[in-house]
């Protein structure tokens, strides 16, 4: 790993630690809420934020340990989860606070965002989530495409990683590209979590449990 990537890795590890502390605080603060619409909404956010941290941490560890395929898979999950939360925030902002049933239906749509549940004719697709991050990074779809190629079982996805190849410049360059893409995706995940006010505990919306 080059010196520039190493610096980014160290910065991300520091961000991961800070993010974990905030997520733990947020999760603890919403766990005691009643299971009404507001409580369900905040607990859904908490579970997604916990997932976001786990994916970020696993992606960082796998990338640092020389396993870019696993890191790419986790980084894809980071973009999808951050995008899902961003979509959720935007949708909930449009629903009036006093429209309880509509807010509950919206939460259900995101919690069960698949055709396996309910009667939704159109589910939330992973690419919808990725595109939701465009305001934060205009080339997010390119990042996602590279990560998808890295885990796809085609020639590019299975034959060009250093962990399976003798040392060569070509393999090294490909590995560096994937590592850089993974780290860029993780930085975008952190940026999104902060900018979209996903950790609303910092705004004092949710009181800490007594």
PDB file of C-alpha atoms in Angstrom, residues 29-209:
ATOM      1  CA  UNK A  29     -30.629   6.937  23.494  1.00  0.00           C
ATOM      2  CA  UNK A  30     -33.349   5.576  21.206  1.00  0.00           C
ATOM      3  CA  UNK A  31     -33.547   2.049  22.624  1.00  0.00           C
ATOM      4  CA  UNK A  32     -35.781   3.181  25.498  1.00  0.00           C
ATOM      5  CA  UNK A  33     -38.328   4.958  23.285  1.00  0.00           C
ATOM      6  CA  UNK A  34     -41.856   3.645  22.932  1.00  0.00           C
ATOM      7  CA  UNK A  35     -42.542   1.594  19.826  1.00  0.00           C
ATOM      8  CA  UNK A  36     -44.763   4.249  18.303  1.00  0.00           C
ATOM      9  CA  UNK A  37     -44.119   5.734  14.869  1.00  0.00           C
ATOM     10  CA  UNK A  38     -41.433   8.096  16.155  1.00  0.00           C
ATOM     11  CA  UNK A  39     -39.694   5.353  18.139  1.00  0.00           C
ATOM     12  CA  UNK A  40     -39.781   2.913  15.234  1.00  0.00           C
ATOM     13  CA  UNK A  41     -38.378   5.567  12.910  1.00  0.00           C
ATOM     14  CA  UNK A  42     -35.429   6.338  15.180  1.00  0.00           C
ATOM     15  CA  UNK A  43     -34.709   2.682  15.918  1.00  0.00           C
ATOM     16  CA  UNK A  44     -34.658   1.946  12.185  1.00  0.00           C
ATOM     17  CA  UNK A  45     -32.058   4.698  11.780  1.00  0.00           C
ATOM     18  CA  UNK A  46     -30.063   3.258  14.671  1.00  0.00           C
ATOM     19  CA  UNK A  47     -29.976  -0.225  13.129  1.00  0.00           C
ATOM     20  CA  UNK A  48     -28.871   1.217   9.786  1.00  0.00           C
ATOM     21  CA  UNK A  49     -26.151   3.310  11.423  1.00  0.00           C
ATOM     22  CA  UNK A  50     -24.905   0.230  13.265  1.00  0.00           C
ATOM     23  CA  UNK A  51     -24.812  -1.635   9.957  1.00  0.00           C
ATOM     24  CA  UNK A  52     -22.975   1.287   8.372  1.00  0.00           C
ATOM     25  CA  UNK A  53     -20.270   1.159  11.043  1.00  0.00           C
ATOM     26  CA  UNK A  54     -19.831  -2.621  10.759  1.00  0.00           C
ATOM     27  CA  UNK A  55     -19.470  -2.406   6.976  1.00  0.00           C
ATOM     28  CA  UNK A  56     -17.015   0.498   7.219  1.00  0.00           C
ATOM     29  CA  UNK A  57     -14.892  -1.324   9.772  1.00  0.00           C
ATOM     30  CA  UNK A  58     -14.861  -4.605   7.828  1.00  0.00           C
ATOM     31  CA  UNK A  59     -14.029  -2.824   4.577  1.00  0.00           C
ATOM     32  CA  UNK A  60     -11.112  -1.024   6.217  1.00  0.00           C
ATOM     33  CA  UNK A  61      -9.763  -4.186   7.845  1.00  0.00           C
ATOM     34  CA  UNK A  62     -10.027  -6.299   4.691  1.00  0.00           C
ATOM     35  CA  UNK A  63      -8.468  -3.627   2.506  1.00  0.00           C
ATOM     36  CA  UNK A  64      -5.567  -3.211   4.936  1.00  0.00           C
ATOM     37  CA  UNK A  65      -5.069  -6.989   5.170  1.00  0.00           C
ATOM     38  CA  UNK A  66      -4.809  -7.496   1.410  1.00  0.00           C
ATOM     39  CA  UNK A  67      -8.300  -8.811   0.698  1.00  0.00           C
ATOM     40  CA  UNK A  68      -9.696  -6.301  -1.837  1.00  0.00           C
ATOM     41  CA  UNK A  69     -12.582  -8.513  -2.980  1.00  0.00           C
ATOM     42  CA  UNK A  70     -14.066  -8.694   0.518  1.00  0.00           C
ATOM     43  CA  UNK A  71     -13.305  -4.995   1.049  1.00  0.00           C
ATOM     44  CA  UNK A  72     -15.110  -4.100  -2.190  1.00  0.00           C
ATOM     45  CA  UNK A  73     -18.164  -6.089  -1.150  1.00  0.00           C
ATOM     46  CA  UNK A  74     -18.313  -4.303   2.204  1.00  0.00           C
ATOM     47  CA  UNK A  75     -17.753  -0.910   0.552  1.00  0.00           C
ATOM     48  CA  UNK A  76     -20.698  -1.554  -1.766  1.00  0.00           C
ATOM     49  CA  UNK A  77     -22.798  -2.091   1.325  1.00  0.00           C
ATOM     50  CA  UNK A  78     -21.565   1.221   2.740  1.00  0.00           C
ATOM     51  CA  UNK A  79     -22.775   3.137  -0.317  1.00  0.00           C
ATOM     52  CA  UNK A  80     -26.098   1.294  -0.401  1.00  0.00           C
ATOM     53  CA  UNK A  81     -26.763   1.768   3.313  1.00  0.00           C
ATOM     54  CA  UNK A  82     -25.731   5.440   3.356  1.00  0.00           C
ATOM     55  CA  UNK A  83     -27.919   5.996   0.295  1.00  0.00           C
ATOM     56  CA  UNK A  84     -30.884   4.201   1.853  1.00  0.00           C
ATOM     57  CA  UNK A  85     -30.667   6.400   4.927  1.00  0.00           C
ATOM     58  CA  UNK A  86     -30.400   9.500   2.756  1.00  0.00           C
ATOM     59  CA  UNK A  87     -33.523   8.505   0.814  1.00  0.00           C
ATOM     60  CA  UNK A  88     -35.309   7.778   4.075  1.00  0.00           C
ATOM     61  CA  UNK A  89     -34.435  11.206   5.485  1.00  0.00           C
ATOM     62  CA  UNK A  90     -35.659  12.964   2.337  1.00  0.00           C
ATOM     63  CA  UNK A  91     -38.911  11.039   2.259  1.00  0.00           C
ATOM     64  CA  UNK A  92     -39.683  11.570   5.942  1.00  0.00           C
ATOM     65  CA  UNK A  93     -39.022  15.312   5.636  1.00  0.00           C
ATOM     66  CA  UNK A  94     -41.866  15.505   3.093  1.00  0.00           C
ATOM     67  CA  UNK A  95     -44.391  13.748   5.327  1.00  0.00           C
ATOM     68  CA  UNK A  96     -46.161  16.035   7.854  1.00  0.00           C
ATOM     69  CA  UNK A  97     -45.356  15.320  11.492  1.00  0.00           C
ATOM     70  CA  UNK A  98     -49.038  14.835  12.287  1.00  0.00           C
ATOM     71  CA  UNK A  99     -49.621  12.369   9.425  1.00  0.00           C
ATOM     72  CA  UNK A 100     -48.980   9.393  11.712  1.00  0.00           C
ATOM     73  CA  UNK A 101     -50.250   6.638   9.432  1.00  0.00           C
ATOM     74  CA  UNK A 102     -48.410   8.000   6.393  1.00  0.00           C
ATOM     75  CA  UNK A 103     -45.180   8.217   8.376  1.00  0.00           C
ATOM     76  CA  UNK A 104     -45.653   4.659   9.636  1.00  0.00           C
ATOM     77  CA  UNK A 105     -46.333   3.415   6.093  1.00  0.00           C
ATOM     78  CA  UNK A 106     -43.153   5.157   4.908  1.00  0.00           C
ATOM     79  CA  UNK A 107     -41.102   3.520   7.641  1.00  0.00           C
ATOM     80  CA  UNK A 108     -42.552   0.119   6.705  1.00  0.00           C
ATOM     81  CA  UNK A 109     -41.666   0.677   3.057  1.00  0.00           C
ATOM     82  CA  UNK A 110     -38.023   1.218   3.947  1.00  0.00           C
ATOM     83  CA  UNK A 111     -37.826  -1.494   6.607  1.00  0.00           C
ATOM     84  CA  UNK A 112     -39.258  -4.052   4.177  1.00  0.00           C
ATOM     85  CA  UNK A 113     -37.663  -2.640   1.026  1.00  0.00           C
ATOM     86  CA  UNK A 114     -38.044  -5.832  -0.980  1.00  0.00           C
ATOM     87  CA  UNK A 115     -40.737  -7.636  -2.954  1.00  0.00           C
ATOM     88  CA  UNK A 116     -40.615 -10.447  -0.414  1.00  0.00           C
ATOM     89  CA  UNK A 117     -42.641  -8.308   1.997  1.00  0.00           C
ATOM     90  CA  UNK A 118     -45.924  -6.482   1.571  1.00  0.00           C
ATOM     91  CA  UNK A 119     -47.665  -5.478  -1.652  1.00  0.00           C
ATOM     92  CA  UNK A 120     -45.325  -2.771  -2.914  1.00  0.00           C
ATOM     93  CA  UNK A 121     -45.303  -2.634  -6.710  1.00  0.00           C
ATOM     94  CA  UNK A 122     -41.998  -0.810  -6.779  1.00  0.00           C
ATOM     95  CA  UNK A 123     -39.338  -1.599  -4.214  1.00  0.00           C
ATOM     96  CA  UNK A 124     -36.304   0.489  -3.295  1.00  0.00           C
ATOM     97  CA  UNK A 125     -33.480  -0.606  -5.580  1.00  0.00           C
ATOM     98  CA  UNK A 126     -29.822  -0.493  -4.613  1.00  0.00           C
ATOM     99  CA  UNK A 127     -29.113   1.920  -7.478  1.00  0.00           C
ATOM    100  CA  UNK A 128     -31.804   4.279  -6.137  1.00  0.00           C
ATOM    101  CA  UNK A 129     -29.788   4.396  -2.935  1.00  0.00           C
ATOM    102  CA  UNK A 130     -26.492   4.992  -4.741  1.00  0.00           C
ATOM    103  CA  UNK A 131     -27.948   7.800  -6.880  1.00  0.00           C
ATOM    104  CA  UNK A 132     -29.236   9.477  -3.724  1.00  0.00           C
ATOM    105  CA  UNK A 133     -25.587  10.191  -2.853  1.00  0.00           C
ATOM    106  CA  UNK A 134     -24.977  12.266  -6.003  1.00  0.00           C
ATOM    107  CA  UNK A 135     -25.287  15.594  -4.141  1.00  0.00           C
ATOM    108  CA  UNK A 136     -22.390  14.510  -1.923  1.00  0.00           C
ATOM    109  CA  UNK A 137     -20.192  13.064  -4.683  1.00  0.00           C
ATOM    110  CA  UNK A 138     -20.994  13.432  -8.371  1.00  0.00           C
ATOM    111  CA  UNK A 139     -19.058  10.324  -9.466  1.00  0.00           C
ATOM    112  CA  UNK A 140     -20.608   7.986  -6.887  1.00  0.00           C
ATOM    113  CA  UNK A 141     -22.062   5.753  -9.619  1.00  0.00           C
ATOM    114  CA  UNK A 142     -18.567   5.280 -11.048  1.00  0.00           C
ATOM    115  CA  UNK A 143     -17.286   4.293  -7.599  1.00  0.00           C
ATOM    116  CA  UNK A 144     -20.119   1.821  -7.274  1.00  0.00           C
ATOM    117  CA  UNK A 145     -19.452   0.390 -10.750  1.00  0.00           C
ATOM    118  CA  UNK A 146     -15.791  -0.254  -9.899  1.00  0.00           C
ATOM    119  CA  UNK A 147     -16.757  -2.006  -6.679  1.00  0.00           C
ATOM    120  CA  UNK A 148     -19.312  -4.124  -8.550  1.00  0.00           C
ATOM    121  CA  UNK A 149     -16.719  -5.116 -11.144  1.00  0.00           C
ATOM    122  CA  UNK A 150     -14.294  -6.085  -8.383  1.00  0.00           C
ATOM    123  CA  UNK A 151     -16.732  -8.605  -6.882  1.00  0.00           C
ATOM    124  CA  UNK A 152     -18.297  -9.812 -10.133  1.00  0.00           C
ATOM    125  CA  UNK A 153     -17.220 -13.373 -11.104  1.00  0.00           C
ATOM    126  CA  UNK A 154     -15.848 -12.358 -14.491  1.00  0.00           C
ATOM    127  CA  UNK A 155     -12.253 -12.070 -15.710  1.00  0.00           C
ATOM    128  CA  UNK A 156     -11.724  -8.677 -14.083  1.00  0.00           C
ATOM    129  CA  UNK A 157     -13.277  -9.797 -10.842  1.00  0.00           C
ATOM    130  CA  UNK A 158     -11.326 -13.010 -10.343  1.00  0.00           C
ATOM    131  CA  UNK A 159      -7.995 -12.789 -12.124  1.00  0.00           C
ATOM    132  CA  UNK A 160      -6.319  -9.515 -11.303  1.00  0.00           C
ATOM    133  CA  UNK A 161      -5.850  -9.411  -7.555  1.00  0.00           C
ATOM    134  CA  UNK A 162      -2.442  -9.479  -5.962  1.00  0.00           C
ATOM    135  CA  UNK A 163      -3.524 -11.990  -3.324  1.00  0.00           C
ATOM    136  CA  UNK A 164      -3.770 -14.620  -6.083  1.00  0.00           C
ATOM    137  CA  UNK A 165      -1.055 -13.401  -8.447  1.00  0.00           C
ATOM    138  CA  UNK A 166       2.746 -13.200  -8.423  1.00  0.00           C
ATOM    139  CA  UNK A 167       3.976  -9.682  -7.850  1.00  0.00           C
ATOM    140  CA  UNK A 168       3.611  -7.620 -11.009  1.00  0.00           C
ATOM    141  CA  UNK A 169       3.018  -3.990 -11.797  1.00  0.00           C
ATOM    142  CA  UNK A 170      -0.314  -4.752 -13.450  1.00  0.00           C
ATOM    143  CA  UNK A 171      -1.695  -6.630 -10.455  1.00  0.00           C
ATOM    144  CA  UNK A 172      -0.321  -4.023  -8.078  1.00  0.00           C
ATOM    145  CA  UNK A 173      -1.912  -1.167 -10.016  1.00  0.00           C
ATOM    146  CA  UNK A 174      -5.272  -2.918 -10.093  1.00  0.00           C
ATOM    147  CA  UNK A 175      -5.101  -3.616  -6.367  1.00  0.00           C
ATOM    148  CA  UNK A 176      -4.234   0.020  -5.670  1.00  0.00           C
ATOM    149  CA  UNK A 177      -7.183   1.175  -7.797  1.00  0.00           C
ATOM    150  CA  UNK A 178      -9.629  -1.002  -5.877  1.00  0.00           C
ATOM    151  CA  UNK A 179      -8.138   0.024  -2.524  1.00  0.00           C
ATOM    152  CA  UNK A 180      -8.413   3.701  -3.453  1.00  0.00           C
ATOM    153  CA  UNK A 181     -12.035   3.173  -4.535  1.00  0.00           C
ATOM    154  CA  UNK A 182     -12.861   1.379  -1.275  1.00  0.00           C
ATOM    155  CA  UNK A 183     -11.352   4.166   0.828  1.00  0.00           C
ATOM    156  CA  UNK A 184     -13.100   6.839  -1.244  1.00  0.00           C
ATOM    157  CA  UNK A 185     -16.408   5.062  -0.678  1.00  0.00           C
ATOM    158  CA  UNK A 186     -15.799   4.931   3.077  1.00  0.00           C
ATOM    159  CA  UNK A 187     -15.004   8.641   3.202  1.00  0.00           C
ATOM    160  CA  UNK A 188     -18.243   9.295   1.317  1.00  0.00           C
ATOM    161  CA  UNK A 189     -20.115   7.185   3.867  1.00  0.00           C
ATOM    162  CA  UNK A 190     -18.736   9.307   6.698  1.00  0.00           C
ATOM    163  CA  UNK A 191     -19.492  12.519   4.821  1.00  0.00           C
ATOM    164  CA  UNK A 192     -23.074  11.437   4.154  1.00  0.00           C
ATOM    165  CA  UNK A 193     -23.742  10.408   7.743  1.00  0.00           C
ATOM    166  CA  UNK A 194     -22.679  13.843   8.935  1.00  0.00           C
ATOM    167  CA  UNK A 195     -24.205  16.006   6.227  1.00  0.00           C
ATOM    168  CA  UNK A 196     -27.595  14.270   6.187  1.00  0.00           C
ATOM    169  CA  UNK A 197     -28.040  14.705   9.962  1.00  0.00           C
ATOM    170  CA  UNK A 198     -28.386  10.968  10.391  1.00  0.00           C
ATOM    171  CA  UNK A 199     -26.891  11.197  13.856  1.00  0.00           C
ATOM    172  CA  UNK A 200     -29.649  13.473  15.081  1.00  0.00           C
ATOM    173  CA  UNK A 201     -28.581  12.902  18.669  1.00  0.00           C
ATOM    174  CA  UNK A 202     -25.982  15.609  18.089  1.00  0.00           C
ATOM    175  CA  UNK A 203     -28.822  18.080  17.497  1.00  0.00           C
ATOM    176  CA  UNK A 204     -30.363  17.243  20.870  1.00  0.00           C
ATOM    177  CA  UNK A 205     -33.480  15.720  19.310  1.00  0.00           C
ATOM    178  CA  UNK A 206     -33.206  12.535  21.348  1.00  0.00           C
ATOM    179  CA  UNK A 207     -32.508  12.917  25.078  1.00  0.00           C
ATOM    180  CA  UNK A 208     -30.036  10.561  26.658  1.00  0.00           C
ATOM    181  CA  UNK A 209     -31.652   7.906  28.870  1.00  0.00           C
TER     182      UNK A 209
END
